[in-house]
CSV table of C-alpha atoms in Angstrom, one decimal:
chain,number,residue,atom,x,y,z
X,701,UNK,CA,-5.4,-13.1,-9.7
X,702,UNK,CA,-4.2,-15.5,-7.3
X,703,UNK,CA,-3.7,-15.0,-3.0
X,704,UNK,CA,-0.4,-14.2,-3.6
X,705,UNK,CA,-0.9,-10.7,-5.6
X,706,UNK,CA,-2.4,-7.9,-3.9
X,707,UNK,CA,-5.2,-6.1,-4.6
X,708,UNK,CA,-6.8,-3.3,-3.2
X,709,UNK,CA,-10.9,-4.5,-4.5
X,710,UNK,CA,-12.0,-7.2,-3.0
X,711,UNK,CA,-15.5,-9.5,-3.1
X,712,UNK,CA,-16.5,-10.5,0.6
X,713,UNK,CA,-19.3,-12.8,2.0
X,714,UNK,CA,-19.8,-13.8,5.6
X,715,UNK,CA,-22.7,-16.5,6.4
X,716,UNK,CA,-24.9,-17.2,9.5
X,717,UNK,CA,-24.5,-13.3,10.5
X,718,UNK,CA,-26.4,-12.1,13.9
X,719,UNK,CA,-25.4,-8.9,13.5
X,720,UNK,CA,-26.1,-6.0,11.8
X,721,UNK,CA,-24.7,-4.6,8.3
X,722,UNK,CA,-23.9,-1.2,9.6
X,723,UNK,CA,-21.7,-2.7,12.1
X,724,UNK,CA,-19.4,-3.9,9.5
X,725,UNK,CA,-20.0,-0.8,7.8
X,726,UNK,CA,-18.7,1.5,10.5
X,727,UNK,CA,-15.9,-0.5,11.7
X,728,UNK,CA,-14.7,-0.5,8.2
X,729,UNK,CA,-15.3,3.5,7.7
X,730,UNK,CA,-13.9,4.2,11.3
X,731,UNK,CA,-10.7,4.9,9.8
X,732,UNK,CA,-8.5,5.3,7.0
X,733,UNK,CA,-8.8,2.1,5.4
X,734,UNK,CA,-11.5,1.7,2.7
X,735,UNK,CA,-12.1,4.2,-0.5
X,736,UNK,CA,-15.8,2.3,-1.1
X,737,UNK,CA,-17.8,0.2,0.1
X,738,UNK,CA,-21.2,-1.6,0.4
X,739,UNK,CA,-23.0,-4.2,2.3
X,740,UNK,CA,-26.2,-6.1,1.1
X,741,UNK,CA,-27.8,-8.2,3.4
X,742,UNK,CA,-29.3,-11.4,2.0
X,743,UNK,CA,-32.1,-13.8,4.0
X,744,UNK,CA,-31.6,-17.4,3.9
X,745,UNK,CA,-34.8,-19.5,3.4
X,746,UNK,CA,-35.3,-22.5,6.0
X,747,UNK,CA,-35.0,-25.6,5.2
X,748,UNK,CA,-37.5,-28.0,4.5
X,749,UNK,CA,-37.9,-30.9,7.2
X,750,UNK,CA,-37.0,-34.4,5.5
X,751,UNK,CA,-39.8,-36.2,7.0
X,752,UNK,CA,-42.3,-34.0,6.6
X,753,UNK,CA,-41.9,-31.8,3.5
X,754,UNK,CA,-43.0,-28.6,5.1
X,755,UNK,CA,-40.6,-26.0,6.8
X,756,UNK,CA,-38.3,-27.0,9.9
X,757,UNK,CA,-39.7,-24.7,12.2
X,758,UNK,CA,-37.0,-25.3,14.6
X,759,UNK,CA,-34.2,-23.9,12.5
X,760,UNK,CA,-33.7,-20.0,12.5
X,761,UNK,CA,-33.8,-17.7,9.5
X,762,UNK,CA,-30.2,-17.1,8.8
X,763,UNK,CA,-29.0,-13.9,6.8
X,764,UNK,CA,-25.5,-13.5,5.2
X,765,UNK,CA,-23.9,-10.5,4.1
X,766,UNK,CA,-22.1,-9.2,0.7
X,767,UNK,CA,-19.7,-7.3,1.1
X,768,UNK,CA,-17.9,-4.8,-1.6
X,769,UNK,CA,-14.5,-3.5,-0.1
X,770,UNK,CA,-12.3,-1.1,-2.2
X,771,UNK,CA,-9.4,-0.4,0.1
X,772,UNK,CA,-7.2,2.6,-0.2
X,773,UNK,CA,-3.9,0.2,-0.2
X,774,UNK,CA,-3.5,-2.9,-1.3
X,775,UNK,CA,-3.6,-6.4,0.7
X,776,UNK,CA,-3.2,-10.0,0.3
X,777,UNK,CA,-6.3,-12.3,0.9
X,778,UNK,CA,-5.1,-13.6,4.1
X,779,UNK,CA,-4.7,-9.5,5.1
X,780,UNK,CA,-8.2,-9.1,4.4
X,781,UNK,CA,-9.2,-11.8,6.0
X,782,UNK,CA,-7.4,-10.7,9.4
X,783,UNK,CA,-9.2,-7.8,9.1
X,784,UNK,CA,-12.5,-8.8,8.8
X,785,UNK,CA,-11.8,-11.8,11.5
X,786,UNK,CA,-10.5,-8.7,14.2
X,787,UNK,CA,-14.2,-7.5,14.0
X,788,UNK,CA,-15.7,-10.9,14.5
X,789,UNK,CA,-13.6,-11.4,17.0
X,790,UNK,CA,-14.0,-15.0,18.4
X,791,UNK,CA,-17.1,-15.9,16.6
X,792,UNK,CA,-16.9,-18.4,13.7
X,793,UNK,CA,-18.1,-17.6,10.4
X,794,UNK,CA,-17.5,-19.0,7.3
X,795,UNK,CA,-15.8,-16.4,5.2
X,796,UNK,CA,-15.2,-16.4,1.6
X,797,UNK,CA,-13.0,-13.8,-0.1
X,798,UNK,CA,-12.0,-13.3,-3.8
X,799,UNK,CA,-10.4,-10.6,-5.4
X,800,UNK,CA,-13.3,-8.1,-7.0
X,801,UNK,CA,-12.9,-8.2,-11.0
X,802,UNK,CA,-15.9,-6.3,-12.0
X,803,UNK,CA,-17.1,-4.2,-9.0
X,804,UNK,CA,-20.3,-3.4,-11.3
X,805,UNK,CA,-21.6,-6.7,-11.5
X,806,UNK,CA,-21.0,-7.3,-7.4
X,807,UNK,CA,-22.5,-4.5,-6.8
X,808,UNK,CA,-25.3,-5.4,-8.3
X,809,UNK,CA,-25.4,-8.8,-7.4
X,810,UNK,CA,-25.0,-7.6,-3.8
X,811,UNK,CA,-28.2,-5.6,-3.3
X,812,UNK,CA,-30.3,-7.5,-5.3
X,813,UNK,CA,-32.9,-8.3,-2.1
X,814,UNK,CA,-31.2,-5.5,-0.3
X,815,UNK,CA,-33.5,-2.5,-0.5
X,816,UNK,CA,-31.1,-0.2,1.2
X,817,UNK,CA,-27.4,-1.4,1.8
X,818,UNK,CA,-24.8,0.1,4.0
X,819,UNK,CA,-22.8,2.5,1.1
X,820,UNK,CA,-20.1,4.4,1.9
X,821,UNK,CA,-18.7,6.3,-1.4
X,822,UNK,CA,-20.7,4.2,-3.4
X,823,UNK,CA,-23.6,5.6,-6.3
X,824,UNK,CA,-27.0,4.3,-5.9
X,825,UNK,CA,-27.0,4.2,-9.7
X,826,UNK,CA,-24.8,1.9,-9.6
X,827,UNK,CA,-27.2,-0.9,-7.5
X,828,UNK,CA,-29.5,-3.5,-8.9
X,829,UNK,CA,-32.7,-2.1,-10.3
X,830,UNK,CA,-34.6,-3.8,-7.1
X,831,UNK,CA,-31.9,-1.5,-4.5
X,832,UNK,CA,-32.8,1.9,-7.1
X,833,UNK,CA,-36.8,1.5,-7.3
X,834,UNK,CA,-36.9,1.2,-3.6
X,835,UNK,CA,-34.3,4.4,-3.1
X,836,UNK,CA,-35.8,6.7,-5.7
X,837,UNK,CA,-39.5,7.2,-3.9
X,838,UNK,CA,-37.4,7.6,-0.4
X,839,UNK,CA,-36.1,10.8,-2.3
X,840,UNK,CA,-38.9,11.7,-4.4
X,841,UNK,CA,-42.5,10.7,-2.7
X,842,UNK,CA,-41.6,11.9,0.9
X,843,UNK,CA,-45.1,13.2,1.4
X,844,UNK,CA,-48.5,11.5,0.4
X,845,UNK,CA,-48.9,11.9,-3.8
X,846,UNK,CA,-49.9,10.4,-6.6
X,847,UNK,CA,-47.2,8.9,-9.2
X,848,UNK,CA,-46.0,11.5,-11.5
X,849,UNK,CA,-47.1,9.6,-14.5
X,850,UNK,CA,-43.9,11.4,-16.5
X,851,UNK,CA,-41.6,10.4,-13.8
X,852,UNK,CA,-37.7,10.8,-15.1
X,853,UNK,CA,-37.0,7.7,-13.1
X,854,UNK,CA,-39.6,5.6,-14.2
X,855,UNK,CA,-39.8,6.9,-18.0
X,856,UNK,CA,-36.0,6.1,-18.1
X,857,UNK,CA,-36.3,2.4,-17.3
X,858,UNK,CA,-38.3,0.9,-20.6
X,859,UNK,CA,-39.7,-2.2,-20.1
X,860,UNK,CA,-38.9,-2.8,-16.8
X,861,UNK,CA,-41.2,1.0,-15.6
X,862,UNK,CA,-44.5,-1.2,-14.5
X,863,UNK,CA,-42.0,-3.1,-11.9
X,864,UNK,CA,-40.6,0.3,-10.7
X,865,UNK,CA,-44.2,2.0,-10.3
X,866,UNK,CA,-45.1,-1.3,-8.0
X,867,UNK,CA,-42.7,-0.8,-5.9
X,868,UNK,CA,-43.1,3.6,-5.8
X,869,UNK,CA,-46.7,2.8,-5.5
X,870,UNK,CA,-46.2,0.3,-2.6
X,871,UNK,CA,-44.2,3.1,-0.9
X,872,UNK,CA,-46.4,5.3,-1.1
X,873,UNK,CA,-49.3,3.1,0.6
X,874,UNK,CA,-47.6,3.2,3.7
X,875,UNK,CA,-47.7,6.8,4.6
X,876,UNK,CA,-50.8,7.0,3.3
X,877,UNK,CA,-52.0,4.0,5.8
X,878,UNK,CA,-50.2,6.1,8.9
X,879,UNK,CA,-51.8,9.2,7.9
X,880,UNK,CA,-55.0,7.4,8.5
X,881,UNK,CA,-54.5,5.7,11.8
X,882,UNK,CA,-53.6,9.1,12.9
X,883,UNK,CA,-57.3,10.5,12.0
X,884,UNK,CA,-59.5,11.8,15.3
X,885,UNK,CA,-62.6,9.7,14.9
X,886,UNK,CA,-65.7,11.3,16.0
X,887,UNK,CA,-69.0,10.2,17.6
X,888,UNK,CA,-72.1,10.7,15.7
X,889,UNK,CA,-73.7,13.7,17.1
X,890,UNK,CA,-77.3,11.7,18.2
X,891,UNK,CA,-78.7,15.1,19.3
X,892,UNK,CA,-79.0,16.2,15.6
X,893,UNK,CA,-81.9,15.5,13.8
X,894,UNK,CA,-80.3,14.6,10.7
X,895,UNK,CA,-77.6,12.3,11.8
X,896,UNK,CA,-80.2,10.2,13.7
X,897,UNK,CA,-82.2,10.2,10.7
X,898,UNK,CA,-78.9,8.9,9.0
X,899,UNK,CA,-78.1,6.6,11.9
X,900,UNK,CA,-82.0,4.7,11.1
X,901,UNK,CA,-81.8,4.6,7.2
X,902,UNK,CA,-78.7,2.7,7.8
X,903,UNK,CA,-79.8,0.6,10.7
X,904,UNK,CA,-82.3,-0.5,8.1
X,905,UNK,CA,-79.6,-2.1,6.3
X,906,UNK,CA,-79.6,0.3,3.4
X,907,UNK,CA,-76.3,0.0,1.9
X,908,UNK,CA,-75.4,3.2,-0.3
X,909,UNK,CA,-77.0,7.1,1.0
X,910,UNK,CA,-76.1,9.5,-1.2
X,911,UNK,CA,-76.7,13.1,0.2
X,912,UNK,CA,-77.5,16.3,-2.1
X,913,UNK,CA,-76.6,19.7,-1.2
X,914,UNK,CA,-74.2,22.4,-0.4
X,915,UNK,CA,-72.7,21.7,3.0
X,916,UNK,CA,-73.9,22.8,6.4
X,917,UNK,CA,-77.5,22.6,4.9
C-alpha cells in the first residue's frame, strides 16, 4: 500500500527517545483517535570504541520505541506523521512509518525485550512469548509460592515451558528477597545459658550444630 492510500493500522518507530512510553501512550488515548494500541520499548547497545575494541563509555544508552497504532479513521502517512511530530514538538527524531500488514507479527515483534508495553485495547495473548511469561506471574504469583508444577500457562506452552518457569521463578525471587530484608533481626540473648553455650561451640569454628528436641526445651 503506498503513502497515497489511507489506512487506519499503522507500524511506527521513533529512535534516540528520552522520554517515556506512556507518554506517547496517553497522548494517543487522550482522545478519540486510536481503537488499539501498543508501545514496546527497545534498548540500544553502545557502540564499541574503534580504537580500543571495548565499549565507548562516553556514548549514552539510547532506547527507541515501537509503536502499534490502529486508528479509528483512516490517515495518510504524512497525517500520521503530523501527529506523532505535534507530541514531539520541536525535538528531532528520526521517524519511520509504514502501513501495519499483519498487526500479529508487530505486535510481537514489538515487545520482544519489552516485558510490559504500554497497551491500550490490546490482548496480552497476543505479545511475544518473552512480554506473556513476564505478565502471567504478575497475575498469578502475587504473593510468595512455589510454581504450580500443573500450571495452565506453563503446561500450554510445550517445549518452550522450562523458559517460562525461569522467568515465573525469577519473579518470584524478588518478593521473596524483600520479605527477607524486612525480617526483625534479634540479638542473641547472652544471659541464657544455652545460647552462650551455642555462641562457644561456634566460636570454636564448628561449622554445622544440629539441636534435638521439642521446642522451648
Amino acid at each position: 500500500m503506498s503513502g497515497r492510500q489511507r489506512s487506519h493500522c499503522f507500524c511506527v518507530t521513533i529512535n534516540h527517545v528520552e522520554w517515556n512510553k506512556s507518554c506517547l501512550g496517553e497522548f494517543l488515548t487522550s482522545g478519540d483517535l486510536v481503537k488499539r494500541l501498543a508501545i514496546g520499548e527497545e534498548k540500544y547497545s553502545p557502540p564499541l570504541d574503534p580504537d580500543t575494541g571495548m565499549v565507548d563509555d562516553s556514548v549514552a544508552v539510547g532506547r527507541h520505541h515501537h509503536c502499534f497504532i490502529d486508528f479509528i479513521d483512516k490517515y495518510f502517512l504524512v497525517e500520521v506523521q503530523d501527529i506523532i511530530n505535534n507530541f514531539l514538538g520541536d525535538e528531532l527524531y528520526s521517524i519511520d512509518i509504514q502501513v501495519c500488514k499483519s498487526p500479529k507479527a508487530w505486535l510481537i515483534y514489538l515487545s520482544k525485550e519489552d516485558r510490559s508495553p504500554f497497551l491500550y485495547n490490546v490482548r496480552v495473548s497476543e505479545l511475544s512469548l518473552f512480554a506473556r511469561c513476564w505478565y502471567h506471574p504478575r497475575t498469578k504469583y502475587r504473593t510468595i509460592r512455589h510454581v504450580d508444577k500443573v500450571d495452565e500457562f506453563i503446561c500450554s506452552l510445550g517445549q518452550n515451558a522450562r523458559f517460562a518457569l525461569g522467568i515465573i521463578e525469577q519473579h518470584i525471587k524478588d518478593p521473596r528477597s524483600q520479605e527477607a530484608n524486612r525480617r526483625r533481626v534479634y540479638e542473641p540473648n547472652i544471659n541464657c545459658k544455652i545460647t552462650r553455650d551455642i555462641l562457644g561451640v561456634l566460636n570454636d569454628g564448628i561449622n554445622h550444630l544440629y539441636l534435638v528436641g521439642a521446642p522451648g526445651c
